[in-house]
Amino acid sequence: MGTSIFVGLTVAVLVLALSQFPMRSAAPRAISPLPDTNPHPNGGFGQVIGNLIQSNASGTLRDDFHAGLTGWEGFRSSGSDWNLGGGEVRPVSLRLWKPSTSLSNYELEFMGQIDHKSMDWAFRAADLHNYYATKLVMTRPGPLPNAGLVRFVVLDGRERERVELPLPLTLERGVDYKVRVSVRGNRFLTSVNGQLISSWMDNSISRGGVGFFSEDGESSVLKWVSVSERDSFIARIASHFSLIAYPTAITFPTAPAASR
């Protein structure tokens, strides 16, 4: 019975995918010099399924900051230390996107630029004192691989277990980078412009939203952010297609539980 239901749902998803072919637009052009590591660069049917998963399988929150900083809350009063202009924002102290704070499993995507040193974000942020944090860091100027990733956990306001990893990438100031963070269960995948750069596991925080910040000596520009919730029934069915749509997710070595 269960198999019949799944087959029926699969057929329905495939029919929906086929109906989308006439509406597909040309593939977007590259937005940064990072290489594309997807072994299926032309997309194909699996990519169609992936696009449907992203657009139809779950509710999506999106903010392009043209309406100001409504919904972003931090220790300081709204707008007092985030610089907003022209639909772009420069984060300073940590602010959380309140509509996302009740979520558990989701896909975070955002577009930003590194202005000085790094671009920083938080996820599974239960509040301003408990969250996971990640930094995409320019370790040195120049064209050689100059990237690093820093990640840590903040529990009860105290930073724990900071890890710094080199990345085989070259980052540049003033270049758009699209970051995607997949948050599911105790596993977190991070990619930049489609290239998987980090996979790690942790059980400290089970629920919480997203946020952005910059520490002393850092500066970045945030252009838009979206969060797609992944706990709906349709999203769980659609997740069976994730290995087709995003094959890079299975090529990264799996870390043991609670490792950093």
mmCIF file of C-alpha atoms in Angstrom:
data_model
loop_
_atom_site.group_PDB
_atom_site.id
_atom_site.type_symbol
_atom_site.label_atom_id
_atom_site.label_comp_id
_atom_site.label_asym_id
_atom_site.label_seq_id
_atom_site.Cartn_x
_atom_site.Cartn_y
_atom_site.Cartn_z
ATOM 1 C CA MET A 1 0.000 0.000 0.000
ATOM 2 C CA GLY A 2 2.772 2.422 0.974
ATOM 3 C CA THR A 3 4.649 1.613 -2.235
ATOM 4 C CA SER A 4 1.554 2.266 -4.335
ATOM 5 C CA ILE A 5 1.056 5.658 -2.689
ATOM 6 C CA PHE A 6 4.676 6.632 -3.264
ATOM 7 C CA VAL A 7 4.541 5.495 -6.910
ATOM 8 C CA GLY A 8 1.378 7.515 -7.414
ATOM 9 C CA LEU A 9 2.953 10.612 -5.909
ATOM 10 C CA THR A 10 6.080 10.085 -7.987
ATOM 11 C CA VAL A 11 4.016 9.940 -11.172
ATOM 12 C CA ALA A 12 2.222 13.129 -10.156
ATOM 13 C CA VAL A 13 5.535 14.939 -9.607
ATOM 14 C CA LEU A 14 6.844 13.711 -12.962
ATOM 15 C CA VAL A 15 3.726 14.903 -14.770
ATOM 16 C CA LEU A 16 4.062 18.281 -13.085
ATOM 17 C CA ALA A 17 7.718 18.432 -14.138
ATOM 18 C CA LEU A 18 6.851 17.687 -17.776
ATOM 19 C CA SER A 19 4.266 20.433 -17.742
ATOM 20 C CA GLN A 20 6.999 22.927 -16.857
ATOM 21 C CA PHE A 21 9.150 22.386 -19.948
ATOM 22 C CA PRO A 22 7.473 25.054 -22.131
ATOM 23 C CA MET A 23 7.881 27.597 -19.357
ATOM 24 C CA ARG A 24 11.592 27.107 -18.699
ATOM 25 C CA SER A 25 13.837 30.052 -19.350
ATOM 26 C CA ALA A 26 17.480 30.104 -20.350
ATOM 27 C CA ALA A 27 19.966 29.068 -17.699
ATOM 28 C CA PRO A 28 21.299 32.030 -15.685
ATOM 29 C CA ARG A 29 24.815 33.184 -16.459
ATOM 30 C CA ALA A 30 27.647 32.663 -14.020
ATOM 31 C CA ILE A 31 27.841 35.285 -11.308
ATOM 32 C CA SER A 32 31.358 34.678 -10.011
ATOM 33 C CA PRO A 33 34.663 33.074 -10.995
ATOM 34 C CA LEU A 34 34.094 30.001 -8.824
ATOM 35 C CA PRO A 35 34.200 26.762 -10.848
ATOM 36 C CA ASP A 36 31.059 24.703 -11.410
ATOM 37 C CA THR A 37 31.526 21.210 -9.975
ATOM 38 C CA ASN A 38 28.113 19.860 -10.966
ATOM 39 C CA PRO A 39 28.750 16.754 -13.122
ATOM 40 C CA HIS A 40 25.553 17.541 -15.068
ATOM 41 C CA PRO A 41 26.068 21.181 -16.120
ATOM 42 C CA ASN A 42 23.174 21.212 -18.564
ATOM 43 C CA GLY A 43 20.639 20.400 -15.870
ATOM 44 C CA GLY A 44 18.516 17.680 -17.432
ATOM 45 C CA PHE A 45 15.412 16.100 -16.032
ATOM 46 C CA GLY A 46 16.852 15.820 -12.526
ATOM 47 C CA GLN A 47 17.402 19.577 -12.480
ATOM 48 C CA VAL A 48 13.785 20.142 -13.505
ATOM 49 C CA ILE A 49 12.711 18.075 -10.496
ATOM 50 C CA GLY A 50 15.124 20.074 -8.345
ATOM 51 C CA ASN A 51 13.664 23.360 -9.550
ATOM 52 C CA LEU A 52 10.170 22.113 -8.746
ATOM 53 C CA ILE A 53 11.303 21.044 -5.293
ATOM 54 C CA GLN A 54 12.714 24.507 -4.648
ATOM 55 C CA SER A 55 9.754 26.445 -6.016
ATOM 56 C CA ASN A 56 6.719 24.314 -5.177
ATOM 57 C CA ALA A 57 7.491 21.801 -2.440
ATOM 58 C CA SER A 58 7.542 24.142 0.519
ATOM 59 C CA GLY A 59 6.843 27.665 1.704
ATOM 60 C CA THR A 60 9.561 30.191 0.933
ATOM 61 C CA LEU A 61 10.405 33.413 2.759
ATOM 62 C CA ARG A 62 12.314 36.059 0.835
ATOM 63 C CA ASP A 63 13.635 39.519 1.649
ATOM 64 C CA ASP A 64 15.443 41.878 -0.730
ATOM 65 C CA PHE A 65 15.573 44.720 1.848
ATOM 66 C CA HIS A 66 13.709 47.210 -0.340
ATOM 67 C CA ALA A 67 11.117 47.519 2.437
ATOM 68 C CA GLY A 68 13.742 48.217 5.088
ATOM 69 C CA LEU A 69 14.730 45.991 7.993
ATOM 70 C CA THR A 70 11.280 44.989 9.191
ATOM 71 C CA GLY A 71 11.487 41.566 10.790
ATOM 72 C CA TRP A 72 15.208 41.711 11.594
ATOM 73 C CA GLU A 73 15.809 41.901 15.325
ATOM 74 C CA GLY A 74 18.974 42.119 17.392
ATOM 75 C CA PHE A 75 20.384 43.473 20.618
ATOM 76 C CA ARG A 76 20.279 47.030 19.321
ATOM 77 C CA SER A 77 17.300 49.004 18.050
ATOM 78 C CA SER A 78 16.241 48.307 14.472
ATOM 79 C CA GLY A 79 18.516 49.893 11.899
ATOM 80 C CA SER A 80 20.894 51.437 14.431
ATOM 81 C CA ASP A 81 23.979 49.539 13.296
ATOM 82 C CA TRP A 82 23.027 47.897 9.981
ATOM 83 C CA ASN A 83 23.742 50.193 7.036
ATOM 84 C CA LEU A 84 20.927 50.008 4.486
ATOM 85 C CA GLY A 85 20.862 51.641 1.078
ATOM 86 C CA GLY A 86 19.768 50.835 -2.462
ATOM 87 C CA GLY A 87 18.265 47.498 -1.487
ATOM 88 C CA GLU A 88 21.560 46.314 0.017
ATOM 89 C CA VAL A 89 22.535 45.985 3.648
ATOM 90 C CA ARG A 90 25.831 45.848 5.526
ATOM 91 C CA PRO A 91 25.369 43.755 8.686
ATOM 92 C CA VAL A 92 27.191 44.625 11.903
ATOM 93 C CA SER A 93 25.894 43.107 15.137
ATOM 94 C CA LEU A 94 23.935 39.853 14.879
ATOM 95 C CA ARG A 95 20.314 40.218 13.770
ATOM 96 C CA LEU A 96 17.876 37.356 13.310
ATOM 97 C CA TRP A 97 15.137 37.154 10.714
ATOM 98 C CA LYS A 98 12.140 36.673 12.984
ATOM 99 C CA PRO A 99 9.847 34.903 10.451
ATOM 100 C CA SER A 100 12.407 32.072 10.258
ATOM 101 C CA THR A 101 13.077 31.469 13.962
ATOM 102 C CA SER A 102 10.388 28.790 14.416
ATOM 103 C CA LEU A 103 11.806 26.578 11.641
ATOM 104 C CA SER A 104 13.927 23.467 12.002
ATOM 105 C CA ASN A 105 14.801 22.007 8.565
ATOM 106 C CA TYR A 106 15.235 24.390 5.659
ATOM 107 C CA GLU A 107 17.330 25.656 2.770
ATOM 108 C CA LEU A 108 18.946 29.044 3.327
ATOM 109 C CA GLU A 109 20.086 30.953 0.238
ATOM 110 C CA PHE A 110 21.506 34.443 -0.016
ATOM 111 C CA MET A 111 23.491 36.661 -2.340
ATOM 112 C CA GLY A 112 26.296 38.797 -1.011
ATOM 113 C CA GLN A 113 29.743 40.266 -1.477
ATOM 114 C CA ILE A 114 32.814 40.336 0.688
ATOM 115 C CA ASP A 115 33.898 43.926 1.237
ATOM 116 C CA HIS A 116 36.621 43.286 3.783
ATOM 117 C CA LYS A 117 37.856 39.929 5.047
ATOM 118 C CA SER A 118 34.656 37.858 5.360
ATOM 119 C CA MET A 119 30.933 37.281 4.983
ATOM 120 C CA ASP A 120 29.231 35.919 8.134
ATOM 121 C CA TRP A 121 25.896 34.244 8.784
ATOM 122 C CA ALA A 122 24.023 32.269 11.441
ATOM 123 C CA PHE A 123 21.532 29.406 11.200
ATOM 124 C CA ARG A 124 19.490 27.309 13.604
ATOM 125 C CA ALA A 125 19.473 30.461 15.703
ATOM 126 C CA ALA A 126 17.064 29.768 18.559
ATOM 127 C CA ASP A 127 17.816 33.266 19.849
ATOM 128 C CA LEU A 128 20.703 35.731 19.974
ATOM 129 C CA HIS A 129 22.552 33.524 22.474
ATOM 130 C CA ASN A 130 22.227 30.106 20.790
ATOM 131 C CA TYR A 131 23.100 29.524 17.132
ATOM 132 C CA TYR A 132 25.491 28.026 14.600
ATOM 133 C CA ALA A 133 27.783 30.507 12.846
ATOM 134 C CA THR A 134 29.781 30.326 9.614
ATOM 135 C CA LYS A 135 32.210 32.701 7.944
ATOM 136 C CA LEU A 136 33.430 32.679 4.343
ATOM 137 C CA VAL A 137 36.864 34.254 4.729
ATOM 138 C CA MET A 138 39.385 35.869 2.392
ATOM 139 C CA THR A 139 42.639 34.777 3.992
ATOM 140 C CA ARG A 140 44.891 36.950 1.800
ATOM 141 C CA PRO A 141 44.623 39.246 -1.226
ATOM 142 C CA GLY A 142 45.591 38.027 -4.687
ATOM 143 C CA PRO A 143 44.553 35.517 -7.353
ATOM 144 C CA LEU A 144 45.853 32.346 -5.687
ATOM 145 C CA PRO A 145 43.481 30.194 -3.585
ATOM 146 C CA ASN A 146 42.760 32.574 -0.740
ATOM 147 C CA ALA A 147 39.618 31.260 0.896
ATOM 148 C CA GLY A 148 38.811 29.723 4.221
ATOM 149 C CA LEU A 149 35.736 28.668 6.151
ATOM 150 C CA VAL A 150 35.257 29.294 9.863
ATOM 151 C CA ARG A 151 32.443 27.660 11.812
ATOM 152 C CA PHE A 152 31.500 27.576 15.468
ATOM 153 C CA VAL A 153 28.606 27.105 17.856
ATOM 154 C CA VAL A 154 27.332 29.699 20.329
ATOM 155 C CA LEU A 155 25.544 28.229 23.357
ATOM 156 C CA ASP A 156 24.246 30.395 26.184
ATOM 157 C CA GLY A 157 26.147 33.313 24.694
ATOM 158 C CA ARG A 158 29.517 31.554 24.723
ATOM 159 C CA GLU A 159 31.390 30.570 21.578
ATOM 160 C CA ARG A 160 32.469 26.919 21.428
ATOM 161 C CA GLU A 161 34.469 24.677 19.137
ATOM 162 C CA ARG A 162 35.673 27.131 16.488
ATOM 163 C CA VAL A 163 37.073 25.335 13.445
ATOM 164 C CA GLU A 164 39.013 26.973 10.585
ATOM 165 C CA LEU A 165 39.319 25.140 7.267
ATOM 166 C CA PRO A 166 41.202 26.148 4.081
ATOM 167 C CA LEU A 167 39.206 26.048 0.849
ATOM 168 C CA PRO A 168 40.583 25.477 -2.687
ATOM 169 C CA LEU A 169 38.871 28.646 -3.910
ATOM 170 C CA THR A 170 39.746 32.171 -4.905
ATOM 171 C CA LEU A 171 37.512 34.911 -3.510
ATOM 172 C CA GLU A 172 37.423 38.520 -4.687
ATOM 173 C CA ARG A 173 36.079 41.731 -3.245
ATOM 174 C CA GLY A 174 33.027 43.161 -4.953
ATOM 175 C CA VAL A 175 31.997 39.877 -6.603
ATOM 176 C CA ASP A 176 28.554 38.359 -6.048
ATOM 177 C CA TYR A 177 28.539 35.004 -4.272
ATOM 178 C CA LYS A 178 25.422 32.900 -3.893
ATOM 179 C CA VAL A 179 25.590 30.842 -0.719
ATOM 180 C CA ARG A 180 23.311 27.908 0.003
ATOM 181 C CA VAL A 181 23.045 26.174 3.374
ATOM 182 C CA SER A 182 21.019 22.972 3.671
ATOM 183 C CA VAL A 183 19.880 22.400 7.261
ATOM 184 C CA ARG A 184 18.346 18.979 7.848
ATOM 185 C CA GLY A 185 18.413 17.058 11.096
ATOM 186 C CA ASN A 186 21.927 17.193 12.506
ATOM 187 C CA ARG A 187 23.663 17.586 9.126
ATOM 188 C CA PHE A 188 24.542 20.889 7.441
ATOM 189 C CA LEU A 189 25.768 21.308 3.859
ATOM 190 C CA THR A 190 27.194 24.584 2.584
ATOM 191 C CA SER A 191 27.845 25.486 -1.056
ATOM 192 C CA VAL A 192 29.043 28.606 -2.844
ATOM 193 C CA ASN A 193 27.809 29.161 -6.402
ATOM 194 C CA GLY A 194 26.887 25.495 -6.634
ATOM 195 C CA GLN A 195 30.200 24.148 -5.293
ATOM 196 C CA LEU A 196 29.943 22.164 -2.079
ATOM 197 C CA ILE A 197 32.506 23.469 0.418
ATOM 198 C CA SER A 198 31.450 22.067 3.785
ATOM 199 C CA SER A 199 29.580 19.140 5.313
ATOM 200 C CA TRP A 200 29.371 18.724 9.067
ATOM 201 C CA MET A 201 27.163 17.352 11.801
ATOM 202 C CA ASP A 202 26.134 18.551 15.248
ATOM 203 C CA ASN A 203 23.288 17.905 17.700
ATOM 204 C CA SER A 204 23.479 20.997 19.913
ATOM 205 C CA ILE A 205 20.550 23.002 18.492
ATOM 206 C CA SER A 206 17.461 21.453 16.914
ATOM 207 C CA ARG A 207 15.466 24.515 15.869
ATOM 208 C CA GLY A 208 16.018 28.145 14.948
ATOM 209 C CA GLY A 209 16.181 30.671 12.130
ATOM 210 C CA VAL A 210 18.794 32.595 10.195
ATOM 211 C CA GLY A 211 20.762 35.761 10.808
ATOM 212 C CA PHE A 212 23.764 37.806 9.680
ATOM 213 C CA PHE A 213 26.553 39.687 11.388
ATOM 214 C CA SER A 214 30.074 41.061 10.989
ATOM 215 C CA GLU A 215 32.759 41.001 13.642
ATOM 216 C CA ASP A 216 35.470 43.626 14.174
ATOM 217 C CA GLY A 217 37.545 44.211 11.044
ATOM 218 C CA GLU A 218 34.994 42.510 8.757
ATOM 219 C CA SER A 219 32.532 43.944 6.259
ATOM 220 C CA SER A 220 30.152 42.428 3.734
ATOM 221 C CA VAL A 221 27.160 43.366 1.581
ATOM 222 C CA LEU A 222 23.943 41.351 1.663
ATOM 223 C CA LYS A 223 21.626 41.685 -1.358
ATOM 224 C CA TRP A 224 18.818 39.209 -0.690
ATOM 225 C CA VAL A 225 18.005 36.199 1.429
ATOM 226 C CA SER A 226 15.484 33.378 1.137
ATOM 227 C CA VAL A 227 14.542 30.465 3.386
ATOM 228 C CA SER A 228 12.591 27.448 2.092
ATOM 229 C CA GLU A 229 11.018 25.328 4.816
ATOM 230 C CA ARG A 230 11.596 21.584 4.434
ATOM 231 C CA ASP A 231 9.241 19.986 6.971
ATOM 232 C CA SER A 232 6.103 19.756 4.828
ATOM 233 C CA PHE A 233 4.805 16.385 3.606
ATOM 234 C CA ILE A 234 5.385 17.286 -0.050
ATOM 235 C CA ALA A 235 8.925 18.396 0.752
ATOM 236 C CA ARG A 236 9.670 15.047 2.389
ATOM 237 C CA ILE A 237 8.416 13.244 -0.724
ATOM 238 C CA ALA A 238 10.430 15.584 -2.937
ATOM 239 C CA SER A 239 13.570 14.917 -0.903
ATOM 240 C CA HIS A 240 13.720 11.453 -2.507
ATOM 241 C CA PHE A 241 14.774 13.270 -5.689
ATOM 242 C CA SER A 242 17.546 15.309 -4.053
ATOM 243 C CA LEU A 243 20.324 12.921 -5.049
ATOM 244 C CA ILE A 244 19.220 13.311 -8.668
ATOM 245 C CA ALA A 245 18.942 17.067 -8.551
ATOM 246 C CA TYR A 246 22.022 17.764 -6.400
ATOM 247 C CA PRO A 247 24.552 14.957 -6.910
ATOM 248 C CA THR A 248 27.395 16.951 -5.321
ATOM 249 C CA ALA A 249 25.782 16.343 -1.926
ATOM 250 C CA ILE A 250 26.819 12.682 -2.007
ATOM 251 C CA THR A 251 30.408 13.192 -3.129
ATOM 252 C CA PHE A 252 31.572 14.892 0.063
ATOM 253 C CA PRO A 253 32.975 12.586 2.763
ATOM 254 C CA THR A 254 30.535 12.118 5.621
ATOM 255 C CA ALA A 255 31.871 13.249 8.974
ATOM 256 C CA PRO A 256 31.223 11.190 12.106
ATOM 257 C CA ALA A 257 28.493 12.397 14.434
ATOM 258 C CA ALA A 258 29.308 15.468 16.551
ATOM 259 C CA SER A 259 32.622 16.029 14.681
ATOM 260 C CA ARG A 260 33.911 19.444 13.628
#
